[in-house]
Coordinates of C-alpha atoms in Angstrom, one line a residue:
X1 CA 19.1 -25.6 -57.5
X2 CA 22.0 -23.7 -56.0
X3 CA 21.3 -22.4 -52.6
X4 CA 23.6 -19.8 -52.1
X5 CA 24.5 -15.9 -53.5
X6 CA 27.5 -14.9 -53.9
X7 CA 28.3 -11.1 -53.5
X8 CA 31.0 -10.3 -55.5
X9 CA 30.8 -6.0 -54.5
X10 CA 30.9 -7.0 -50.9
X11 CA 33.0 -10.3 -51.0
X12 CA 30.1 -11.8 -48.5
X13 CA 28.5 -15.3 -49.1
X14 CA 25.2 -15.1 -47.8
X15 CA 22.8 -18.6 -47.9
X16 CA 19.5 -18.3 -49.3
X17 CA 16.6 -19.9 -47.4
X18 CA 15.0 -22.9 -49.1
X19 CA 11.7 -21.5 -48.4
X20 CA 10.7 -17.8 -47.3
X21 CA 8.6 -18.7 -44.5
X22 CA 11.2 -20.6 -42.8
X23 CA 12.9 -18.0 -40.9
X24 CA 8.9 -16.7 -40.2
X25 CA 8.5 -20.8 -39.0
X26 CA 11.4 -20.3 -36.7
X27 CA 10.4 -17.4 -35.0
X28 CA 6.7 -19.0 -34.6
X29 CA 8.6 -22.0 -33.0
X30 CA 10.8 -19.9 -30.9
X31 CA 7.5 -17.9 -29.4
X32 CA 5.4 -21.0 -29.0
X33 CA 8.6 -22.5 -26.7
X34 CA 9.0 -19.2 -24.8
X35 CA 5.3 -19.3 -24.1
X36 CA 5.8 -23.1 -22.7
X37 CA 8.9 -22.2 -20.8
X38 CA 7.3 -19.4 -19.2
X39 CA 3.8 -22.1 -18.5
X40 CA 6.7 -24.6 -16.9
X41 CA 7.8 -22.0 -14.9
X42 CA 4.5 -21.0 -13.5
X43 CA 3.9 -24.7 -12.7
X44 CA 5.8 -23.2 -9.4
X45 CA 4.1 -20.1 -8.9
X46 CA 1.7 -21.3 -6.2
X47 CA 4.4 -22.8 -4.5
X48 CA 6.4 -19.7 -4.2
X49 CA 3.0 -17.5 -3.8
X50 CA 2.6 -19.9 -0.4
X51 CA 6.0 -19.2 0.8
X52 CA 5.6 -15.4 0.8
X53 CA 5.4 -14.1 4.2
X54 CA 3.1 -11.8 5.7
X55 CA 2.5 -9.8 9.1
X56 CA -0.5 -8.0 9.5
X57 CA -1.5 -6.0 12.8
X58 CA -4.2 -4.1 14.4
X59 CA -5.3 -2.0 17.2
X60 CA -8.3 -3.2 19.2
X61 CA -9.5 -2.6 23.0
X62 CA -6.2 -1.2 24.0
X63 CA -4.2 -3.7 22.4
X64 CA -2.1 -4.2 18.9
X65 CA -3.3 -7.7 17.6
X66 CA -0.7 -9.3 15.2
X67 CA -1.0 -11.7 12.4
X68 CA 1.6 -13.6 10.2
X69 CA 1.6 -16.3 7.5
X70 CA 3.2 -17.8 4.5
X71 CA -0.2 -17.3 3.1
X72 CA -2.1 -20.1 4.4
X73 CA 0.3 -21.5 6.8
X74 CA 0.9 -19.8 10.4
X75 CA 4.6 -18.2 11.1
X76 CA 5.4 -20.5 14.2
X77 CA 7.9 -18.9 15.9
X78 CA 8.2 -15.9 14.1
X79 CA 10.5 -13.1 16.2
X80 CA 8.6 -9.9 16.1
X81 CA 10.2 -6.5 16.6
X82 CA 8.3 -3.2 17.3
X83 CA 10.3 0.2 16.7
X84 CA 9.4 3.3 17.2
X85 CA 9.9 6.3 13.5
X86 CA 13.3 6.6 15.6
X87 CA 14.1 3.4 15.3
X88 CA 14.2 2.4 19.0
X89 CA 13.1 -1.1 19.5
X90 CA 9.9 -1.0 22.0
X91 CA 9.5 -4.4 22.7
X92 CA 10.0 -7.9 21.0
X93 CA 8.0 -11.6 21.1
X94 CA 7.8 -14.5 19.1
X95 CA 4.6 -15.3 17.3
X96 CA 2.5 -18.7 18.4
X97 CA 1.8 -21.4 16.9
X98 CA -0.9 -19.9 15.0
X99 CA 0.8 -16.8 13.9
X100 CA -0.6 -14.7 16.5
X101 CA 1.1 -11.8 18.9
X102 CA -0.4 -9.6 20.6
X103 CA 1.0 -6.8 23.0
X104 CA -0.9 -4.1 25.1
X105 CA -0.5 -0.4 23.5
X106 CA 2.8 1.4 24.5
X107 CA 2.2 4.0 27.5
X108 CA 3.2 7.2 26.1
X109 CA 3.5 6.3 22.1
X110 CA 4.3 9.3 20.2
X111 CA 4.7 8.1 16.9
X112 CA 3.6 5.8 14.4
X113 CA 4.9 2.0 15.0
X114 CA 6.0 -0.5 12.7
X115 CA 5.8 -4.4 13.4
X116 CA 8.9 -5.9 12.0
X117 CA 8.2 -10.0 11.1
X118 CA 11.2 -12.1 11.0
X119 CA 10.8 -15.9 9.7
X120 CA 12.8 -18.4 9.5
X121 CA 14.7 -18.4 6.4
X122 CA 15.2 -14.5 6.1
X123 CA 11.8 -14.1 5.4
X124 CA 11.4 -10.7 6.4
X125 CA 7.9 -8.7 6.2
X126 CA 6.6 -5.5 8.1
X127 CA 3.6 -3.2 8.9
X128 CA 2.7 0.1 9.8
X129 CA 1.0 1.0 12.5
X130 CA -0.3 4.7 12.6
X131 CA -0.4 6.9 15.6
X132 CA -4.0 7.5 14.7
X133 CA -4.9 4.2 15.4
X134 CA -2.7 3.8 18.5
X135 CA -5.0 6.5 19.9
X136 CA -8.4 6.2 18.2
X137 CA -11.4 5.4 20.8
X138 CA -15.0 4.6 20.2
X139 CA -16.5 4.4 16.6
X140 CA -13.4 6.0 15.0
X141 CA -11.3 2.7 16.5
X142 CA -14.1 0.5 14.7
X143 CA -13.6 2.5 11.4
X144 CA -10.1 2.1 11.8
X145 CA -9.9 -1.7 12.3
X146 CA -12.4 -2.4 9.5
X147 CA -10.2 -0.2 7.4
X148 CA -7.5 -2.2 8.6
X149 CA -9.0 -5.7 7.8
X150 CA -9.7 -4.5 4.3
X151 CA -6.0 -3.8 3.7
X152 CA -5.2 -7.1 5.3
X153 CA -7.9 -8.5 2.2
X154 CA -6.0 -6.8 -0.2
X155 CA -2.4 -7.4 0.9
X156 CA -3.3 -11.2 0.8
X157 CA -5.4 -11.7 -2.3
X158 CA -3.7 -13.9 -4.9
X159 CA -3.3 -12.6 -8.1
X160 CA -6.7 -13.1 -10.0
X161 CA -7.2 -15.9 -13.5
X162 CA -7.4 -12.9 -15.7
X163 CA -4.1 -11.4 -14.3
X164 CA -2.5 -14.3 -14.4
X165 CA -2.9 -14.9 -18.7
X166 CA -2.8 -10.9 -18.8
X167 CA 1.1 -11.5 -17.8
X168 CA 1.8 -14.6 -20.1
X169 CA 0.0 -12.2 -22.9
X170 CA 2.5 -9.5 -22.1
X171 CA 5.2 -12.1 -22.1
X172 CA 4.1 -14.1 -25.2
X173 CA 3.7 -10.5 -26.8
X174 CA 7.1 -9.1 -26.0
X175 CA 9.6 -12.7 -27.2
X176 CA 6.9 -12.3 -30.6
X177 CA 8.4 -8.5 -30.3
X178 CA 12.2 -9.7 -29.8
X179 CA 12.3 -12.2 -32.5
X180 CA 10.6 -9.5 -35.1
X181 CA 13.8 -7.5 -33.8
X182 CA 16.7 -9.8 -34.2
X183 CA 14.8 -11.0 -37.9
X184 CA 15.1 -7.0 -38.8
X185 CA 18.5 -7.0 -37.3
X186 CA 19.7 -10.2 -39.0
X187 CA 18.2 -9.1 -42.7
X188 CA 20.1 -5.7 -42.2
X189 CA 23.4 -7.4 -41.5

C-alpha cells in the first residue's frame, strides 16, 4: 500500500507507478494527440497549397508565353521581371487578369532568361528560360514546349493521397520515437 521508495544510498525519493503500464498509457496518449494535432493542422493544408504561387513560361512562334497562379486562381496583376544570367533587367509587364504575359523574344539574347513573378503579398516565384529554347526552330521548338508543359504538370501537381499519410506516418513514427526517448531518459535519471 505505500507508493513510494525511498533510497537511502542516494538520498532520492523516487514514486513508484500504481501500475506499469501507465507511463506506457501516457506515451500512447501523448502519440495519439500528436497524430490529431498534426490532422488539425492539415485541416489547412489546402488552403495554404492554394496560396502558393506559380509562374510558368514558354517559348512559342517567336514569343515567350507566361503563366502564373496561386494554384487555381490567376495572379491578377502580377509585376513580371525578365533578366538576363547578368542580371540586367530586359524588360518588365504586369500579368492580366488571367495570369497571362506574353512578350516577343529579345533581339540578340545571349543567355539563358529567367521570368521573375512578383504577387501581391511577397509572393515571389521564378522560371528559367534556356537559351536553347530562345533559339530552337521547327520540330526541336515543339519538343521543347511539350517538354516544357510536362515540367509545368509536375511543378503543379498536388501532393498525391498516399504522400500525404506517408508524411503523418513519418510524423506519427518519429513523436512514438521521442516519447520512447525521454521514457529511456527519464528511467535512467
Amino acid at each position: 500500500m505505500f507508493n513510494a521508495i525511498r533510497l537511502k544510498e542516494t538520498g532520492i525519493n523516487k514514486p513508484m507507478d500504481a501500475s506499469p503500464l501507465s507511463s506506457e498509457r501516457s506515451m500512447i496518449q501523448k502519440g495519439v494527440a500528436g497524430v490529431l494535432l498534426v490532422l488539425l493542422l492539415l485541416g489547412g493544408a489546402p488552403a495554404a497549397w492554394a496560396h502558393k504561387v506559380y509562374v510558368f513560361a514558354w517559348v512559342e512562334k517567336g514569343m515567350v508565353h507566361t503563366e502564373s497562379s496561386f494554384g487555381d486562381q490567376p495572379v491578377h496583376g502580377g509585376a513580371i521581371d525578365v533578366v538576363d544570367m547578368a542580371g540586367q533587367s530586359i524588360l518588365t509587364g504586369k500579368t492580366d487578369d488571367q495570369g497571362h504575359f506574353s512578350f516577343p523574344i529579345p533581339q540578340e539574347v545571349s543567355s539563358d532568361l529567367t521570368v521573375k513573378l512578383n504577387a501581391t503579398m511577397g509572393h515571389q516565384a521564378q522560371w528559367k528560360i534556356a537559351l536553347k529554347e530562345l533559339t530552337a526552330k521547327g520540330e526541336e521548338a515543339d519538343q521543347l514546349v511539350e517538354q516544357a508543359m510536362e515540367k509545368k504538370a509536375v511543378v503543379e501537381a498536388k501532393p498525391s493521397m498516399v504522400a500525404i499519410l506517408a508524411g503523418i506516418a513519418v510524423i506519427f513514427l518519429l513523436a512514438l520515437g521521442s516519447a520512447f526517448i525521454q521514457k529511456r531518459i527519464k528511467k535512467r535519471g
